CSV table of C-alpha atoms in Angstrom, one decimal:
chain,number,residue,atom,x,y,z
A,75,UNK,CA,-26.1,-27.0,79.9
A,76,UNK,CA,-28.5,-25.6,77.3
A,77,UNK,CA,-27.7,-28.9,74.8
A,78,UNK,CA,-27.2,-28.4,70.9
A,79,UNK,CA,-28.6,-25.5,69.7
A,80,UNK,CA,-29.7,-25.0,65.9
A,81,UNK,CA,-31.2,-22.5,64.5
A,82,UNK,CA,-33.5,-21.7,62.2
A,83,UNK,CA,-35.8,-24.1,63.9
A,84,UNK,CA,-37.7,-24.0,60.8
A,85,UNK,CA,-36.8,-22.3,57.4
A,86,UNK,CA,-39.1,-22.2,53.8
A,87,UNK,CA,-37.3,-21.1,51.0
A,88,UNK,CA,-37.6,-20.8,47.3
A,89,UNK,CA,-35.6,-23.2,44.7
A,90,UNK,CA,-32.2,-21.3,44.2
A,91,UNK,CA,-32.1,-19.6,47.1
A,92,UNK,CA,-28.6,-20.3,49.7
A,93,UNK,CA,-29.5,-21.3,53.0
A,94,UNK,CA,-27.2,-21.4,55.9
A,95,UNK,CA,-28.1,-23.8,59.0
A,96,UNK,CA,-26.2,-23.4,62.0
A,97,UNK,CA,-25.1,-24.9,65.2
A,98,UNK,CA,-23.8,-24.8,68.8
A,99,UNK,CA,-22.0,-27.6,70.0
A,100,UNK,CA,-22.2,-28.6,73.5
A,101,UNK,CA,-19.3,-26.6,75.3
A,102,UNK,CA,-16.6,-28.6,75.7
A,103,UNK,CA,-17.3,-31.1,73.0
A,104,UNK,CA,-14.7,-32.4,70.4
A,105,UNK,CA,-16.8,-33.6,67.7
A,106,UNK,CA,-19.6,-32.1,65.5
A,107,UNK,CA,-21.9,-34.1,63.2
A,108,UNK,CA,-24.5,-33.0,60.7
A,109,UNK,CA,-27.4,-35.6,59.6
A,110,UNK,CA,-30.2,-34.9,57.2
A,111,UNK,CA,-33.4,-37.1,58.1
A,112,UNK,CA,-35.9,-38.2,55.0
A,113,UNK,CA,-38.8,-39.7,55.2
A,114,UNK,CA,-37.0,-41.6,52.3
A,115,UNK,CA,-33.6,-42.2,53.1
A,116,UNK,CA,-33.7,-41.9,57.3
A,117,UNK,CA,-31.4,-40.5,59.0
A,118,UNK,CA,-27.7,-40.2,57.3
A,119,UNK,CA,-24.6,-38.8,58.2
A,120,UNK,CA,-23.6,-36.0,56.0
A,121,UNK,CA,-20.1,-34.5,57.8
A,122,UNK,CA,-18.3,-34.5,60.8
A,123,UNK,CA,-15.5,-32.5,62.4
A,124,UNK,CA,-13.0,-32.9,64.9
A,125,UNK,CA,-11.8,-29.9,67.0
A,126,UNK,CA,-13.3,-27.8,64.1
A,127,UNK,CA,-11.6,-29.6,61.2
A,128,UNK,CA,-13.4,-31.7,58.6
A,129,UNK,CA,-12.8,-35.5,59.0
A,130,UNK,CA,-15.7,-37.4,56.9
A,131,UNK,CA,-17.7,-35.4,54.1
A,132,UNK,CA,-18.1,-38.1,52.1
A,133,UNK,CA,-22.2,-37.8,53.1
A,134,UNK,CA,-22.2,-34.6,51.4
A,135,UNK,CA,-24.8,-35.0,48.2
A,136,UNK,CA,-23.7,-32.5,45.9
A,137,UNK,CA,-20.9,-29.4,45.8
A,138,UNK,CA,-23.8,-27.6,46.6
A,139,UNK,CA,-23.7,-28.4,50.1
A,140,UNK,CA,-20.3,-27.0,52.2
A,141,UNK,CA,-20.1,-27.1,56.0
A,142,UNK,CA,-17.7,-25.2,58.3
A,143,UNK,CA,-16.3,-24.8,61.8
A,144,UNK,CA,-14.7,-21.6,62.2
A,145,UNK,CA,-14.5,-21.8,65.8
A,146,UNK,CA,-15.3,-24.4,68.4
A,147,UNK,CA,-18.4,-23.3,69.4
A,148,UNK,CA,-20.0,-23.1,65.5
A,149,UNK,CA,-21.0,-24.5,62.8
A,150,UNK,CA,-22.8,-23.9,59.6
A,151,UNK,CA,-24.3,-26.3,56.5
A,152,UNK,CA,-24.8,-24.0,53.4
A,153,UNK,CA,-26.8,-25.1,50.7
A,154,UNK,CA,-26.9,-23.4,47.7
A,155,UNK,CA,-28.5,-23.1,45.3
A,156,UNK,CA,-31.1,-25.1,47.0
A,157,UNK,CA,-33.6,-27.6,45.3
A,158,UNK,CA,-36.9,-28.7,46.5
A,159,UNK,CA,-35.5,-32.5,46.6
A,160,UNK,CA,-33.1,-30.8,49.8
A,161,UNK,CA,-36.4,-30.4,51.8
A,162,UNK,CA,-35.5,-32.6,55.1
A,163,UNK,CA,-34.8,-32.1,58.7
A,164,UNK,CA,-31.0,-31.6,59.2
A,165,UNK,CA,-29.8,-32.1,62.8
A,166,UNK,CA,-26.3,-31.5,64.7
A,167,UNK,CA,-24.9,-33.7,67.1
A,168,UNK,CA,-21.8,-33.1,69.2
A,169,UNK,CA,-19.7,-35.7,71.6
A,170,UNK,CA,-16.9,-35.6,73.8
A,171,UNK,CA,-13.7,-37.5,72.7
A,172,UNK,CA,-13.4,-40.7,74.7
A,173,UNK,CA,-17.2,-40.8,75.5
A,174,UNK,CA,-20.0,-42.6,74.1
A,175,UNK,CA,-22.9,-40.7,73.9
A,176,UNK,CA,-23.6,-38.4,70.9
A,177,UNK,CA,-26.0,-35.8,72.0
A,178,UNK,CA,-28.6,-34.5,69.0
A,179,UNK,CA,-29.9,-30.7,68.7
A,180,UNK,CA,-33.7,-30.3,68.0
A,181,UNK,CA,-33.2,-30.0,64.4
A,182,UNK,CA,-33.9,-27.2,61.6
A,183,UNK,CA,-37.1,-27.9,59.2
A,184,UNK,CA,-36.2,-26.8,55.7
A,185,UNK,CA,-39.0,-27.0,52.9
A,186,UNK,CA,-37.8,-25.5,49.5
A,187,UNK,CA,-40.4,-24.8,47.2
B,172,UNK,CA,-22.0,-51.5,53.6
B,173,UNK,CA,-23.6,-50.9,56.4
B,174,UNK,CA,-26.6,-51.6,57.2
B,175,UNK,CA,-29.5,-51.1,59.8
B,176,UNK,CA,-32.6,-52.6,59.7
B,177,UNK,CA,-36.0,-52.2,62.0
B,178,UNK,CA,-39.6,-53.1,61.6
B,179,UNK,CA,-41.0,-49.9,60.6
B,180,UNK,CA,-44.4,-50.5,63.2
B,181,UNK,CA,-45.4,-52.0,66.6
B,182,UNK,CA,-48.4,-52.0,68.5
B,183,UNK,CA,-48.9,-52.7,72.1
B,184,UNK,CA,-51.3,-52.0,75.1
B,185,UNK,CA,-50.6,-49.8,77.8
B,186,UNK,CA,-49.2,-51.5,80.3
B,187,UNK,CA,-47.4,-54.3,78.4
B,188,UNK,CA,-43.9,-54.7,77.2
B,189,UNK,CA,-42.7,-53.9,73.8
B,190,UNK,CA,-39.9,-55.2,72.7
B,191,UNK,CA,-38.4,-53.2,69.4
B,192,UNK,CA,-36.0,-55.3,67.2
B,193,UNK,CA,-32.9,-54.4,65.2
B,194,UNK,CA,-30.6,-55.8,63.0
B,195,UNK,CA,-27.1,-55.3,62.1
B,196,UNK,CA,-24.7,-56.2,59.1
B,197,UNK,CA,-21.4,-54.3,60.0
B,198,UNK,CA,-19.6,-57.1,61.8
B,199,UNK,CA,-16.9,-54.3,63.5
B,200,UNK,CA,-19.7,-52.6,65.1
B,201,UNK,CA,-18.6,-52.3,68.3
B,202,UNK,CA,-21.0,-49.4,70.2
B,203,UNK,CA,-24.8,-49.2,69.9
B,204,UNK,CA,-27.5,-47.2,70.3
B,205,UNK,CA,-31.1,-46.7,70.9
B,206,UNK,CA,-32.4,-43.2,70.1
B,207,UNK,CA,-36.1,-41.9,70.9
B,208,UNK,CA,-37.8,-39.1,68.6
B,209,UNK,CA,-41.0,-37.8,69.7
B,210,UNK,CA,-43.2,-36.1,66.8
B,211,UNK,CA,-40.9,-32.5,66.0
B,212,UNK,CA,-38.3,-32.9,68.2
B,213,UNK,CA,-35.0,-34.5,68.2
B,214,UNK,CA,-33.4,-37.8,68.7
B,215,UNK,CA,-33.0,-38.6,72.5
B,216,UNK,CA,-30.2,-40.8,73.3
B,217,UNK,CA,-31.9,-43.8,76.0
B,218,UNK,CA,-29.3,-45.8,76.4
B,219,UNK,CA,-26.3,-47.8,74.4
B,220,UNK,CA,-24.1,-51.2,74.5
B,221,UNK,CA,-20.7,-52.1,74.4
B,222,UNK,CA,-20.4,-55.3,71.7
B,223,UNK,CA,-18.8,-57.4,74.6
B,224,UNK,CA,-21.6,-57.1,76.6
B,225,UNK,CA,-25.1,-59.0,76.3
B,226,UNK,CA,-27.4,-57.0,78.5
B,227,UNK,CA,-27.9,-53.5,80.2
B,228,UNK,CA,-30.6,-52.4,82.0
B,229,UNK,CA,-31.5,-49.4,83.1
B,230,UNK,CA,-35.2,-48.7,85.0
B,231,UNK,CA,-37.6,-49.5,82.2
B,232,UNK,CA,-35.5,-50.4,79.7
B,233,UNK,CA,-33.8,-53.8,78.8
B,234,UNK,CA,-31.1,-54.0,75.6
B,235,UNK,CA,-30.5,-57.3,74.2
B,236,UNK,CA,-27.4,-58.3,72.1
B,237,UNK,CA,-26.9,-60.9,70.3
B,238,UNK,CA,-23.6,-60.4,68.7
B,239,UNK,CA,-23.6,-63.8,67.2
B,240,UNK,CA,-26.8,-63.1,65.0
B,241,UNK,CA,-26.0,-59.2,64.9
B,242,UNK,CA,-29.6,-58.5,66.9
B,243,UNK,CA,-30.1,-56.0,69.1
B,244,UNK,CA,-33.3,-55.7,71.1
B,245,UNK,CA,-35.1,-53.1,73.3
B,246,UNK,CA,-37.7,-54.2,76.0
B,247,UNK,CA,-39.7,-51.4,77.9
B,248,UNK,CA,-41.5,-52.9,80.3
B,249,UNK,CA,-44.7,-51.3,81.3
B,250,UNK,CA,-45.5,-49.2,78.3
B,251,UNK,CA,-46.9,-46.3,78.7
B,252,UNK,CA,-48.4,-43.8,76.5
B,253,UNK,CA,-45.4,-41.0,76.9
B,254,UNK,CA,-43.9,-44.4,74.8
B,255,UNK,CA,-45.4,-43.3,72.0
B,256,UNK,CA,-42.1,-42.3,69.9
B,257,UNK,CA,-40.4,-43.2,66.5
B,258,UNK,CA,-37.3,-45.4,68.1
B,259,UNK,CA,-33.8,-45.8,66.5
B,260,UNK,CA,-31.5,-48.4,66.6
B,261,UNK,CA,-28.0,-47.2,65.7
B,262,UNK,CA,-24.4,-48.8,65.3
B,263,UNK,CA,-21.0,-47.1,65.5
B,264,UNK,CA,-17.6,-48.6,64.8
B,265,UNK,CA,-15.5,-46.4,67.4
B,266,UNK,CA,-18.2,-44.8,70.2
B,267,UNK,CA,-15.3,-42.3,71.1
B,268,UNK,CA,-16.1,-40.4,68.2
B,269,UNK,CA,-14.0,-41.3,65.5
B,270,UNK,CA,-16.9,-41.7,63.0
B,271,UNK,CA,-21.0,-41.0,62.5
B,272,UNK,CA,-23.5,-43.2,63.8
B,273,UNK,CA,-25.7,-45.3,60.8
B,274,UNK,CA,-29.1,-45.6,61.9
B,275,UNK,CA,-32.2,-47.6,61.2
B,276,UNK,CA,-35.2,-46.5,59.6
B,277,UNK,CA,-36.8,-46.4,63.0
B,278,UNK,CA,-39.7,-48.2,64.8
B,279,UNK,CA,-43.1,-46.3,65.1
B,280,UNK,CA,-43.7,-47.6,68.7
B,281,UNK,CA,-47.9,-47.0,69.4
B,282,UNK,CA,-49.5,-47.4,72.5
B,283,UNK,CA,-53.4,-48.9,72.5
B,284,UNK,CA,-55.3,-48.0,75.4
């Protein structure tokens, strides 16, 4: 299996430009998670789904981020507009239902100027 | 709420055991974690505990519960330098999935010749 798959690995935009992230789940895999990683705040949840609905977006830090799961095998985190203060690495994670281990992407580098 | 907490450094030889501490305030924790990030990629799931347990190892690694005083401890014995890695403590209420994982701040882990 090729794991969790994000892309942009690595994205520079301008303050008040949208950016989409996106994700592959592991196939299979019942749950999707987005985290954003600071070197201020760590690593913190900002939404999950289950079998592509939205169960916990109360991580979410403004209505200027929205997440969606159109189908089982994507996922998206749109910010916009951005702001420099969104600069962070945002990772996916998927997990089986009924198992234990949550498995993380390699995450997407965003740096808004 | 919850809360993780780590030491954000630690310094061993090669060769020597570390031993990275965490603890925990979330007294329904019931599934946790220890996470490995190695510089630009993402967070590597090494191994996890059950609540009712009070050790697992597995090769290298020894995890350490103390539920009683909420401490959870990883021991790698003979460190080496493909140690070198931010680690991450983590806690989850349901491992099946039914919520995020909260994570420490992490523990810079560096190896000394």
């Amino acid at each position: 299996d090729a794991g969790v798959i994000q892309s942009p690995r690595h994205e520079v935009t301008e303050m008040g430009q949208e950016v989409t992230l996106r994700c592959k789940p592991i196939s299979g895999h019942d749950y999707l998670f987005w985290y954003r990683q600071t070197m201020m705040r760590g690593l913190e949840l900002l939404i999950y789904f289950n079998n592509n609905v939205p169960i916990d977006d109360s991580g979410m830090p403004e209505d200027r981020f929205s997440a969606k799961m159109p189908n089982a095998s994507f996922s998206t985190l749109k910010i916009q507009p951005s702001e420099p203060r969104d600069s962070a690495v945002y990772f996916c994670a998927s997990q089986l239902a009924g198992a234990y281990e949550q498995y993380f992407g390699p995450g997407t580098r965003l740096t808004v100027t | 709420g919850e809360d993780v907490e780590q030491s954000l450094f630690l310094s061993v030889r090669e060769g020597d055991s570390s031993v990275i501490n965490c603890t925990y305030t979330d007294s329904s924790s019931t599934y946790l974690y220890w996470y490995k990030q190695e510089p630009g990629a993402g967070l590597q799931l090494l191994t996890y505990i059950f609540s009712n347990m009070d050790m697992k190892q597995d090769q290298r690694l020894t995890v350490l519960l103390n539920k009683k005083d909420k401490h959870l401890s990883l021991r790698i014995a003979d460190t080496q330098t493909g140690d070198s890695a931010i680690y991450f403590c983590a806690e989850s209420d349901s491992g099946g999935g039914a919520d995020g994982l909260t994570f420490g701040k992490g523990t810079h882990l560096i190896i000394q010749p």
